[in-house]
Short mmCIF file of C-alpha atoms in Angstrom, two decimals:
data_model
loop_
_atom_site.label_atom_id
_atom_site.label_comp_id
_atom_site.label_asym_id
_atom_site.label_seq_id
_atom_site.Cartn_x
_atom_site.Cartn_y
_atom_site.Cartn_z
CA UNK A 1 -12.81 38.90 -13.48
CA UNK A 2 -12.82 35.13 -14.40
CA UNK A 3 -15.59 33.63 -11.00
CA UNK A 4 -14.22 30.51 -10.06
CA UNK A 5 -17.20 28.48 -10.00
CA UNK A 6 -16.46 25.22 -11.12
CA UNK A 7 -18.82 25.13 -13.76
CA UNK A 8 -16.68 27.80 -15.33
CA UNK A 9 -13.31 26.13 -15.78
CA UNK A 10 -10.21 28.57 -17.39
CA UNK A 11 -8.90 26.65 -20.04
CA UNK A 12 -4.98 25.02 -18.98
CA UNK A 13 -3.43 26.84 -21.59
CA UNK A 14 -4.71 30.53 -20.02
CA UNK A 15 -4.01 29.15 -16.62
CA UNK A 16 -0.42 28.62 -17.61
CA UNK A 17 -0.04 32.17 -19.69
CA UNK A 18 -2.07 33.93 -16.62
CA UNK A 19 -0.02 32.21 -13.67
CA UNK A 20 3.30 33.35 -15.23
CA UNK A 21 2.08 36.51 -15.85
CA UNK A 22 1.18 36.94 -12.16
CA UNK A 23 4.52 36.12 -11.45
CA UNK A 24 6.17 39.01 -13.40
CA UNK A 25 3.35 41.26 -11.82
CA UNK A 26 4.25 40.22 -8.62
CA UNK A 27 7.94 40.41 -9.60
CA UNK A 28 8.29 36.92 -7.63
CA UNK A 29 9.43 33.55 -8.75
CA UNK A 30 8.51 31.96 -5.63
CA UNK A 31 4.55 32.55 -6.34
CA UNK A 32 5.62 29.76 -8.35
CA UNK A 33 8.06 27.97 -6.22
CA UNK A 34 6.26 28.02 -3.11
CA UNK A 35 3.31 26.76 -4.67
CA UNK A 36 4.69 23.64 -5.48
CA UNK A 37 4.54 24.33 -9.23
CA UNK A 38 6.92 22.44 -11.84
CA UNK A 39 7.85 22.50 -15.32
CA UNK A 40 4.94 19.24 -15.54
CA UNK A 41 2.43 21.18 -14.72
CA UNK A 42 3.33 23.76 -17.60
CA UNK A 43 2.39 22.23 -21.30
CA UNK A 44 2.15 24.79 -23.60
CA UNK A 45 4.02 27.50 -22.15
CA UNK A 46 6.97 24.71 -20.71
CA UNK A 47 9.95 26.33 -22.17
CA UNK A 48 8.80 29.62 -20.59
CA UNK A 49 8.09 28.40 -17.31
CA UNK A 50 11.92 27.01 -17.53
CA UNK A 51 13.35 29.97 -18.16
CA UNK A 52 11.91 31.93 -15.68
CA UNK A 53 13.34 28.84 -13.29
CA UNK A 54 16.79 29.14 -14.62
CA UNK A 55 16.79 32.48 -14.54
CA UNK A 56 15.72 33.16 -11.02
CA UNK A 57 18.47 30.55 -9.88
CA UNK A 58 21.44 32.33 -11.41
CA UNK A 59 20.69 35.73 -10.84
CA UNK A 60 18.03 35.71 -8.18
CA UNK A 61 15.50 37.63 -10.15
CA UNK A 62 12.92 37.90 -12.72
CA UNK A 63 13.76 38.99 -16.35
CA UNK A 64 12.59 42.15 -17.42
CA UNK A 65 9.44 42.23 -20.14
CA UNK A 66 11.93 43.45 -22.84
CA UNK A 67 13.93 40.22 -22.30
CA UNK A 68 11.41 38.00 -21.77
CA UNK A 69 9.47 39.33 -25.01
CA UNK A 70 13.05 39.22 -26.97
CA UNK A 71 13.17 35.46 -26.41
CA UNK A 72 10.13 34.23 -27.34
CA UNK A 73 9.00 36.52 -29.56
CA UNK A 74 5.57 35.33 -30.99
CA UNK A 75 5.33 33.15 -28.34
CA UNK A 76 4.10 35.08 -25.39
CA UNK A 77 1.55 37.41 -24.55
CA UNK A 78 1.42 40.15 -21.53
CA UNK A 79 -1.84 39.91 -19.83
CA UNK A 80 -3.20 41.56 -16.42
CA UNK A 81 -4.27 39.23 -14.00
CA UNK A 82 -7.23 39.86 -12.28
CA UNK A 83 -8.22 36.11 -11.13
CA UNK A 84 -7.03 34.85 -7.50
CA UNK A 85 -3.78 32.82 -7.18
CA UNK A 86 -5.59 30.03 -5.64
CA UNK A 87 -8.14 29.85 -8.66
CA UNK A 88 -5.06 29.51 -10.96
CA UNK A 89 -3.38 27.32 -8.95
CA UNK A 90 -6.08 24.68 -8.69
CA UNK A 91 -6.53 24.93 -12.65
CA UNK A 92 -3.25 24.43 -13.27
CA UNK A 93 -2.77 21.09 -10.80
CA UNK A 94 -6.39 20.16 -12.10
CA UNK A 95 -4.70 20.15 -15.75
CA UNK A 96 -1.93 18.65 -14.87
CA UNK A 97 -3.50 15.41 -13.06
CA UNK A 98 -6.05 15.21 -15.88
CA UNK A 99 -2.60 14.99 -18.04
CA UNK A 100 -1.18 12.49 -15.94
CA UNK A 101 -4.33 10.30 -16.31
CA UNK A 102 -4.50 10.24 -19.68
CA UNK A 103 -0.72 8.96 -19.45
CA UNK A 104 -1.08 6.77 -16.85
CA UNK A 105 -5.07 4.78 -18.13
CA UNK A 106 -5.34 6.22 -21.87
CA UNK A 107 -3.46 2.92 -23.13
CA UNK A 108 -5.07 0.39 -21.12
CA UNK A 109 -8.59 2.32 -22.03
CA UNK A 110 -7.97 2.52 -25.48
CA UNK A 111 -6.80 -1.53 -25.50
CA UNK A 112 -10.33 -2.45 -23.58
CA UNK A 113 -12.38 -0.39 -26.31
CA UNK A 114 -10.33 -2.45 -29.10
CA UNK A 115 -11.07 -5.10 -27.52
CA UNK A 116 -14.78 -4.10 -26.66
CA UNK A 117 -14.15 -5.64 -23.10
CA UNK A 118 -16.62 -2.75 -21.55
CA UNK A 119 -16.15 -3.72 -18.08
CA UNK A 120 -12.84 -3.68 -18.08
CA UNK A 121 -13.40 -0.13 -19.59
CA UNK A 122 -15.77 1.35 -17.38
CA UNK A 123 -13.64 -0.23 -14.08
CA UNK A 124 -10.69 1.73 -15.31
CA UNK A 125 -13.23 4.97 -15.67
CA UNK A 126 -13.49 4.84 -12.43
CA UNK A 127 -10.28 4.46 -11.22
CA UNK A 128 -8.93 7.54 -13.36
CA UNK A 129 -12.18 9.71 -11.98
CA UNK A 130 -11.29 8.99 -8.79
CA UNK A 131 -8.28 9.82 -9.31
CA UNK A 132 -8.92 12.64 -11.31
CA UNK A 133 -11.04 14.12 -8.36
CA UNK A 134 -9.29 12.93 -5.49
CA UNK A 135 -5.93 13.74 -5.24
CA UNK A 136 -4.73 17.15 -3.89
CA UNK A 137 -1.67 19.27 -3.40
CA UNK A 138 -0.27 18.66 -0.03
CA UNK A 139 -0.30 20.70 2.67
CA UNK A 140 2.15 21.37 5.82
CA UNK A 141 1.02 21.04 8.89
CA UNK A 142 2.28 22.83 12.13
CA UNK A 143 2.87 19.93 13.95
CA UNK A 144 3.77 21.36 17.34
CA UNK A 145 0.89 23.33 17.23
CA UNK A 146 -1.50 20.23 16.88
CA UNK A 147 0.31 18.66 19.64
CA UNK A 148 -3.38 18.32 21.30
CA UNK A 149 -4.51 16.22 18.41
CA UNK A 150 -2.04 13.66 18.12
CA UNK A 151 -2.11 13.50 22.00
CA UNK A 152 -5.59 12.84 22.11
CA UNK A 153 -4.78 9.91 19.49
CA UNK A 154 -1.42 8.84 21.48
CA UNK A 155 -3.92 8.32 24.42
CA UNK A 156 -6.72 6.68 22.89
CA UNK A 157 -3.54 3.75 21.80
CA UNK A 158 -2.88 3.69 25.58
CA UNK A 159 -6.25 3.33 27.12
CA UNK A 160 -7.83 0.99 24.15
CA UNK A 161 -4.59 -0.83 22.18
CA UNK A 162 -7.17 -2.98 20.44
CA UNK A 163 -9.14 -0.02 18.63
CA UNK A 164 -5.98 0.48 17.22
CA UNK A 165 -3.91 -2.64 17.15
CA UNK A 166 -4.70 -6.47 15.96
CA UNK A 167 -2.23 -9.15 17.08
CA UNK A 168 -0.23 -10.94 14.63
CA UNK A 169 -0.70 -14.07 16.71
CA UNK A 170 3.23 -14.19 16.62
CA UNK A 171 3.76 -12.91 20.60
CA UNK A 172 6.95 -11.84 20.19
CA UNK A 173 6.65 -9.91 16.93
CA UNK A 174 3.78 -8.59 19.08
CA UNK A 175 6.35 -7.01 22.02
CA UNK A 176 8.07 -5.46 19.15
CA UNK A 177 5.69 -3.88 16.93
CA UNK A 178 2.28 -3.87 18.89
CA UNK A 179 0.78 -5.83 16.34
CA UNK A 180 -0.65 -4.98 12.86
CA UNK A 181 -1.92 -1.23 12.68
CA UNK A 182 -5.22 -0.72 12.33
CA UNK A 183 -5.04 2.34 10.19
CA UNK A 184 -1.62 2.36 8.67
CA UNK A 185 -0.36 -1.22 8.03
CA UNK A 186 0.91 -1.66 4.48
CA UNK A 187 2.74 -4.80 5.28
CA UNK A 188 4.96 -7.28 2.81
CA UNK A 189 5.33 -10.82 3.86
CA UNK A 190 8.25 -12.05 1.72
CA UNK A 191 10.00 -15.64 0.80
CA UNK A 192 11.42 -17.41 -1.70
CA UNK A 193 9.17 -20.36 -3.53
CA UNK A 194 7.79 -23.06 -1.34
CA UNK A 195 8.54 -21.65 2.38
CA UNK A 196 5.54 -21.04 3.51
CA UNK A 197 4.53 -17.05 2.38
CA UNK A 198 0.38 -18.74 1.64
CA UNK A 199 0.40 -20.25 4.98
CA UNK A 200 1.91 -17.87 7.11
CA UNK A 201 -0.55 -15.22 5.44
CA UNK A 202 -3.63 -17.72 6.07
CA UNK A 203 -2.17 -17.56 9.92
CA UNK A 204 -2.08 -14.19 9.99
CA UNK A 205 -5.76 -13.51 9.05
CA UNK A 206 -6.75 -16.56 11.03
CA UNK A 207 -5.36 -14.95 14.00
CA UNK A 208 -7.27 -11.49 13.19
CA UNK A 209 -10.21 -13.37 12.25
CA UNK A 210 -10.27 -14.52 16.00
CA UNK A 211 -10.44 -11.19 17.22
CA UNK A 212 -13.84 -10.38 15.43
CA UNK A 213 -12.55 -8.40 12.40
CA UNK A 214 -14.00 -9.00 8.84
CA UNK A 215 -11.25 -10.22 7.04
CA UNK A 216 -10.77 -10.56 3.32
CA UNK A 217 -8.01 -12.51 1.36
CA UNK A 218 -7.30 -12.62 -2.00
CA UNK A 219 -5.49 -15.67 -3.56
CA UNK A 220 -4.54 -15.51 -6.96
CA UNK A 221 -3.17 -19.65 -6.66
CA UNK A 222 -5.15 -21.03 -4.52
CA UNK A 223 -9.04 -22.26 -4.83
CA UNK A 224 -11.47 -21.37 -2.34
CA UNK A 225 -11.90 -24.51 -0.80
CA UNK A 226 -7.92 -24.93 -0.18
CA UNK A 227 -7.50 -21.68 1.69
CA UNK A 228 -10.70 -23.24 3.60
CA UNK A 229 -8.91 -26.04 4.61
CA UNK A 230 -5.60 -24.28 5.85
CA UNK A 231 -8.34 -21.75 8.05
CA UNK A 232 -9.12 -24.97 9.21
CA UNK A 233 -5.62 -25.84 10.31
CA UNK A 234 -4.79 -22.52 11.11
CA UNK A 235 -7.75 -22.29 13.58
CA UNK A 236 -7.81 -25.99 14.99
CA UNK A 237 -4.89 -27.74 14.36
CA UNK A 238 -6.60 -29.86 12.27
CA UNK A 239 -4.00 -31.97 10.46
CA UNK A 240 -4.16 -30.35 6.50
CA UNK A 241 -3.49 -33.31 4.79
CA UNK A 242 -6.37 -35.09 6.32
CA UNK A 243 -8.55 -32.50 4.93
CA UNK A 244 -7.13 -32.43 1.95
CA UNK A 245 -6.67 -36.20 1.37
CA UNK A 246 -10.49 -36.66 2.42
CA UNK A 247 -8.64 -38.88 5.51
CA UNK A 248 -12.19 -39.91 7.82
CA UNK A 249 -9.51 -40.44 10.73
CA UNK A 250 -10.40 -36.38 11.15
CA UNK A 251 -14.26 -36.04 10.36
CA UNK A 252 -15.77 -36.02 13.61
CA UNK A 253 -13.12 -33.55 14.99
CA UNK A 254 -13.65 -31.24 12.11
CA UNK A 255 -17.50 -31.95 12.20
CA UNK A 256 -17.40 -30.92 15.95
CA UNK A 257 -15.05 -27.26 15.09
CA UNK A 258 -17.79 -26.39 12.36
CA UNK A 259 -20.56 -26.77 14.84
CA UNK A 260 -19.00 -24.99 17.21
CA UNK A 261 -17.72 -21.82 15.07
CA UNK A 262 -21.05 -20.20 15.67
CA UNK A 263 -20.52 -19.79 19.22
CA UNK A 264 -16.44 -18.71 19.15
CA UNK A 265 -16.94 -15.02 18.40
CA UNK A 266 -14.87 -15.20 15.26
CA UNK A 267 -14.90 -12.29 12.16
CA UNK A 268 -15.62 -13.80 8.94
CA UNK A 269 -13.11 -14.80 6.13
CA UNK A 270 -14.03 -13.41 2.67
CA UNK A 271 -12.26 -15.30 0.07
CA UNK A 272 -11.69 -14.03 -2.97
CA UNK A 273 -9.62 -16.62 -6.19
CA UNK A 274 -8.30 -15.11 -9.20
CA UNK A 275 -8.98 -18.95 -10.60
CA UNK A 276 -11.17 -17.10 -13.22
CA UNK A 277 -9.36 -14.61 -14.35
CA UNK A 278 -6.07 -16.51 -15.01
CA UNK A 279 -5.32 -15.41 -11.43
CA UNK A 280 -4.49 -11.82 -11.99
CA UNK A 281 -6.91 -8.99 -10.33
CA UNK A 282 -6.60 -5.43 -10.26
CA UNK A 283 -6.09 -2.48 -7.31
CA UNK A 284 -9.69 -1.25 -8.85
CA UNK A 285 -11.10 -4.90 -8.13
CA UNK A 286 -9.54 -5.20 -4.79
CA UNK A 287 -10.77 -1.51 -3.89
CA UNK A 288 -14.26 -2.78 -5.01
CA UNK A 289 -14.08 -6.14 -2.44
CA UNK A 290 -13.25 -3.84 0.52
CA UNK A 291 -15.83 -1.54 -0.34
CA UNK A 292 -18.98 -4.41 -1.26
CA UNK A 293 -17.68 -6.69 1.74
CA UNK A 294 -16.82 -3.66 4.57
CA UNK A 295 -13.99 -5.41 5.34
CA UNK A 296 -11.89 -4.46 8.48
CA UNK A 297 -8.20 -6.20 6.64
CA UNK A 298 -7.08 -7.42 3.33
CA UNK A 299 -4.95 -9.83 2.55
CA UNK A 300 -3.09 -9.99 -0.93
CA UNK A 301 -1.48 -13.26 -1.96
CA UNK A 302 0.08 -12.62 -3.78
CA UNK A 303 1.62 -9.36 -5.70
CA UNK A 304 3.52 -11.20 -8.68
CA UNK A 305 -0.37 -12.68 -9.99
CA UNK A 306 -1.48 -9.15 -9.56
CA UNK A 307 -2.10 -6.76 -12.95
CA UNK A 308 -1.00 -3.30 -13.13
CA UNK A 309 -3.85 -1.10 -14.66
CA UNK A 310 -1.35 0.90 -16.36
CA UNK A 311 -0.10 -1.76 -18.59
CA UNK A 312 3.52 -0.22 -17.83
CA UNK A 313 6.24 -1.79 -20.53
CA UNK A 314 8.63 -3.67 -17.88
CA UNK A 315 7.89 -6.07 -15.26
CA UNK A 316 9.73 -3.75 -12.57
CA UNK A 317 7.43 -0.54 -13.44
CA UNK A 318 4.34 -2.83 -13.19
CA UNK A 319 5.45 -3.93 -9.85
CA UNK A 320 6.37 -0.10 -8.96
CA UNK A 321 2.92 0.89 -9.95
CA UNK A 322 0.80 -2.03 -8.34
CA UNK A 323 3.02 -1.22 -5.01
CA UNK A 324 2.21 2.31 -5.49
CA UNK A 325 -1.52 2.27 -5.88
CA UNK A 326 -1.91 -0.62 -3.16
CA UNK A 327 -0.30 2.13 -0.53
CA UNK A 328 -2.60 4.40 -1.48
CA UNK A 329 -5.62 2.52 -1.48
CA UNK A 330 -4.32 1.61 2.20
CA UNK A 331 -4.99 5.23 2.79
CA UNK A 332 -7.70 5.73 1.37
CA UNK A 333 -9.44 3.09 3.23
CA UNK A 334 -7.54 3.17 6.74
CA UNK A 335 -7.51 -0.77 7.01
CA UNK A 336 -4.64 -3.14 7.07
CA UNK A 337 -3.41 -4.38 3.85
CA UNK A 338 -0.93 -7.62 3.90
CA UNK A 339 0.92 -8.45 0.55
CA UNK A 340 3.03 -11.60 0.05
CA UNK A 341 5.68 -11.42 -2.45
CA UNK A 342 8.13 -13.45 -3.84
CA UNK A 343 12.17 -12.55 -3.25
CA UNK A 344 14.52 -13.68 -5.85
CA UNK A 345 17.24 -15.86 -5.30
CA UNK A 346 20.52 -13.62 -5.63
CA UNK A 347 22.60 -14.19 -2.26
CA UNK A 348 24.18 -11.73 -0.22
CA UNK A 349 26.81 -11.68 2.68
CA UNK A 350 24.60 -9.79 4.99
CA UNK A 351 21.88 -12.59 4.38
CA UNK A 352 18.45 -12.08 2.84
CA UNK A 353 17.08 -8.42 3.19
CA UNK A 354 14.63 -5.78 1.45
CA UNK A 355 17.28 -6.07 -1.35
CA UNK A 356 15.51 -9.08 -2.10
CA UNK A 357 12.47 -8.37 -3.09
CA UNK A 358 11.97 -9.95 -6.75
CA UNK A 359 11.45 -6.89 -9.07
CA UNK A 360 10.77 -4.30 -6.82
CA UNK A 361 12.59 -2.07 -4.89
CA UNK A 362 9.08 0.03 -4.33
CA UNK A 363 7.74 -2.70 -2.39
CA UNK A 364 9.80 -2.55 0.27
CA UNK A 365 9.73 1.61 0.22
CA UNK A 366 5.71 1.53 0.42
CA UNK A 367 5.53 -0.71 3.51
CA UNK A 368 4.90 0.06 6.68
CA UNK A 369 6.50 -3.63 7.78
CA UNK A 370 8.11 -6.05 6.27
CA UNK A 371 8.78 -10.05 7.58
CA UNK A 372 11.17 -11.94 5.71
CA UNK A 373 10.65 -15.66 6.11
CA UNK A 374 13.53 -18.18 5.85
CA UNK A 375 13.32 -22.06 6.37
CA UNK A 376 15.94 -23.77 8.23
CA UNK A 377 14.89 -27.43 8.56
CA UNK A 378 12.04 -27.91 10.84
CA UNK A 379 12.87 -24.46 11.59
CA UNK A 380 11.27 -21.09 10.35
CA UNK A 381 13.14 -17.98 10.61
CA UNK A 382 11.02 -14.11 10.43
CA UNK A 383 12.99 -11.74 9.81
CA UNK A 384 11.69 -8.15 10.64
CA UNK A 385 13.60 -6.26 7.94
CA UNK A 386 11.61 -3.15 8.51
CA UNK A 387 8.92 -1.33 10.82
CA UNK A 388 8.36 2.32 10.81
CA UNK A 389 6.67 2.39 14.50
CA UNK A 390 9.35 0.26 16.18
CA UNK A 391 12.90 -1.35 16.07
CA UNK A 392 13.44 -3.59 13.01
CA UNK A 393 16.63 -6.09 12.02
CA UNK A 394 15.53 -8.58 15.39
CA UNK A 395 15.24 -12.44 13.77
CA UNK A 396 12.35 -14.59 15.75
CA UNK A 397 12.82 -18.37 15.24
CA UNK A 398 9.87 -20.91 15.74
CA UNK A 399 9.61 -24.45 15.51
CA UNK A 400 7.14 -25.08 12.85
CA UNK A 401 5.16 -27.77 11.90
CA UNK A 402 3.04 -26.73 8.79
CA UNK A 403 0.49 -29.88 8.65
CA UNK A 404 -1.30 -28.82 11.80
CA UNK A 405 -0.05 -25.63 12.61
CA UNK A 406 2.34 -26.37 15.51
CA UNK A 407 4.78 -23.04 15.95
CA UNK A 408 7.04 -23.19 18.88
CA UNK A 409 9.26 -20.11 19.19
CA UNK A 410 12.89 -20.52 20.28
CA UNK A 411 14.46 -18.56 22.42
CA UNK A 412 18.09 -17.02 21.93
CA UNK A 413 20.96 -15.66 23.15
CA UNK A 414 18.93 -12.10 23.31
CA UNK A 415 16.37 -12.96 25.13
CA UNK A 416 18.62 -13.49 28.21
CA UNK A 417 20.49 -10.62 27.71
CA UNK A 418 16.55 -8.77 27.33
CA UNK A 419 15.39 -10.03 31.20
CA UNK A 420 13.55 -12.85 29.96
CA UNK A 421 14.07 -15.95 31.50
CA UNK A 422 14.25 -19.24 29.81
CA UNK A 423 11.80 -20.84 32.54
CA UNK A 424 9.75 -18.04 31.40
CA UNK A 425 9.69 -18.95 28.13
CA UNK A 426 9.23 -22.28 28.96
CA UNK A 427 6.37 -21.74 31.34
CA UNK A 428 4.59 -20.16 28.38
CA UNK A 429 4.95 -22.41 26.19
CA UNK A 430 4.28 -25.58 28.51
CA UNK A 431 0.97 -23.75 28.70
CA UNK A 432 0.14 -23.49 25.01
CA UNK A 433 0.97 -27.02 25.02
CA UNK A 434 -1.60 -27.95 27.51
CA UNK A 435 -4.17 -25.96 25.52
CA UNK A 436 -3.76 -27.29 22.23
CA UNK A 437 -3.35 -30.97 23.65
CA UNK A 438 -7.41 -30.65 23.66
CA UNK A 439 -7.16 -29.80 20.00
CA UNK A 440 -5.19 -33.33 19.77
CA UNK A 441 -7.33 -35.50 17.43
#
């Protein structure tokens, strides 16, 4: 008997020719089935893993020997299996994912040793080992019988929403989703060129910044000291183009917020430019600046200046595979991640939607949220396209002046027809106006 110890690995090729051999001594197909096995994880022994398949689906059986030896001949050999399933089983998905690495980094691994860029190398090592050693084959869960479990969590959302929630700073998108998710927030922020995707993200880590968390954001276009400057605006309502003008009319107001940001509480904002590296970055490098920083939330701006480790052939698979590992590195680290990307300009009757999403349908099928944002004059539209914990398709619209970070919202028709008053509204908003009338410089 073969131990399983680790340092004693079977070989893939015996794994295969022993696993299908315990199905015909079993005389079950679904030893196969039910253990999530597919022709990919079969690579020698492929064509006799699909006929057994085929088979078993037309006459709801195994072959006997004396077929299955008559059809591949030379090809085959009986064996008596004396290993456990679950040894097999975890050599044959162990094969399999060291297959799919090789697929997946062998290019790009092979291009960095041609072009004897070693850290490029080694940071794409370490991507496919963790891979390699990481991933496992799912499991199903009783769910009803863990109803305790996810209780316990359901209630620890009601008595502390802030251990588990962070405001967007948008109130209303606030009502409707509860806010970004502390553990499971992949969200997109999407608009076309020029509407305001930078800023809005800037905003939103501003606004999470405020509440103490450690927040980085990558910029692949913008320098350090500009995403500075729209904190700055985002935090103060400090006019932008004073700062970045170098207009004195501003200096002692700005002079007097930096003095005073030791004593406000705030998180810190890591910011990390992609000015050096032609403004692409990796899921690897991002991985590593949550993991040296400890950051609480990321911030990705944006996607399209991002570079797929891969090397995939077509724009829309490098897109599919940055989306993909992006999601999972949201798992893996149980922080919010917030992605701006670019939507094309195709228009549709219905109005601008996930469809829009430039090259990337897998975007918008990773994320937890997504906010489409529209211009309309001095108006912004956002668009909640999608939200897996709460209603989506509602359209908030805010006044918005950029420049100093003035955003109004505007209430509609459905607010009325919600229980919300317009005085309401209007109280709140009279308020926010008294407050930030001491941030008038």
């Amino acid at each position: 008997m073969v131990s399983a110890d680790k340092n004693q690995r079977m070989s893939g090729t015996l794994a295969e020719l022993k696993m299908l051999n315990y199905a015909f001594q079993t005389n079950r197909f679904e030893v196969l089935s039910e253990n999530g096995l597919t022709e990919d994880h079969f690579d020698r022994y492929k064509d006799q893993y699909k006929f057994l398949k085929e088979f078993h689906e037309k006459y709801h059986c195994l072959p006997s020997r004396d077929v299955f030896t008559a059809r591949f001949d030379k090809k085959w050999e009986w064996t008596q299996v004396t290993e456990p399933a679950e040894y097999l089983l975890e050599t044959l998905q162990a094969e399999r994912l060291w297959r799919k690495t090789l697929s997946d980094y062998g290019p790009a691994m092979n291009e960095a040793i041609r072009e004897k860029d070693l850290e490029t190398f080694y940071t794409i090592c370490g991507t496919a080992a963790r891979d390699y050693s990481g991933t496992q084959p799912s499991k199903a869960e009783n769910v009803l019988a863990c109803s305790k479990k996810y209780y316990d969590s359901y209630l620890e959302r009601v008595n502390s929403p802030q251990s588990s929630f962070v405001t967007t700073g948008l109130k209303e998108l606030d009502t409707i989703t509860g806010g970004w998710d502390l553990k499971n927030e992949s969200a997109v922020i999407c608009a076309r060129s020029g509407v305001g995707k930078s800023w809005f993200m800037t905003f939103f880590a501003c606004e999470a910044v405020k509440k103490g968390l450690r927040v980085g954001y990558y910029s692949g276009e913008m320098g350090k000291e500009e995403v500075w400057g729209r904190a700055m605006t985002c935090l103060f309502n400090i006019p932008n183009g004073a700062i970045s003008h170098g207009n004195e009319r501003v200096q002692q107001s700005l002079e007097r917020k930096i003095q005073s940001l030791p004593s406000l509480g705030f998180g810190d904002l890591l910011v990390l430019t992609g000015v050096s590296k032609e403004g692409s970055i990796t899921v690897s490098e991002l991985r590593s600046f949550i993991e040296k920083e400890h950051l609480d939330m990321l911030c990705v701006d944006q996607v399209s200046l991002m570079e797929d480790e891969r090397k995939a052939k077509t724009i829309r698979e490098n897109f599919a595979n940055i989306s993909k590992d992006l999601r999972a590195l949201q798992r893996e680290k149980r922080i919010p991640i917030l992605i701006a990307a670019q939507l094309n300009r195709e228009q549709y009757d219905e109005g601008l939607g996930l469809r829009n999403i430039a090259e990337s349908d897998r975007l918008g099928q990773d994320a937890t949220t997504v906010l489409v944002l529209e211009r309309k004059g001095e108006n912004v539209n956002v668009l909640l396209c999608k939200s897996r914990g709460s209603k989506s398709g509602d359209t908030l619209t805010y006044h918005w002046k950029p420049d100093n970070w003035e955003l109004s919202y505007l209430p509609n028709e459905k607010d009325a027809l919600g229980g919300v008053s317009a005085e309401d509204v209007l109280q709140d908003y009279e308020v926010a106006d008294d407050v930030k009338s001491n941030n008038v410089f």
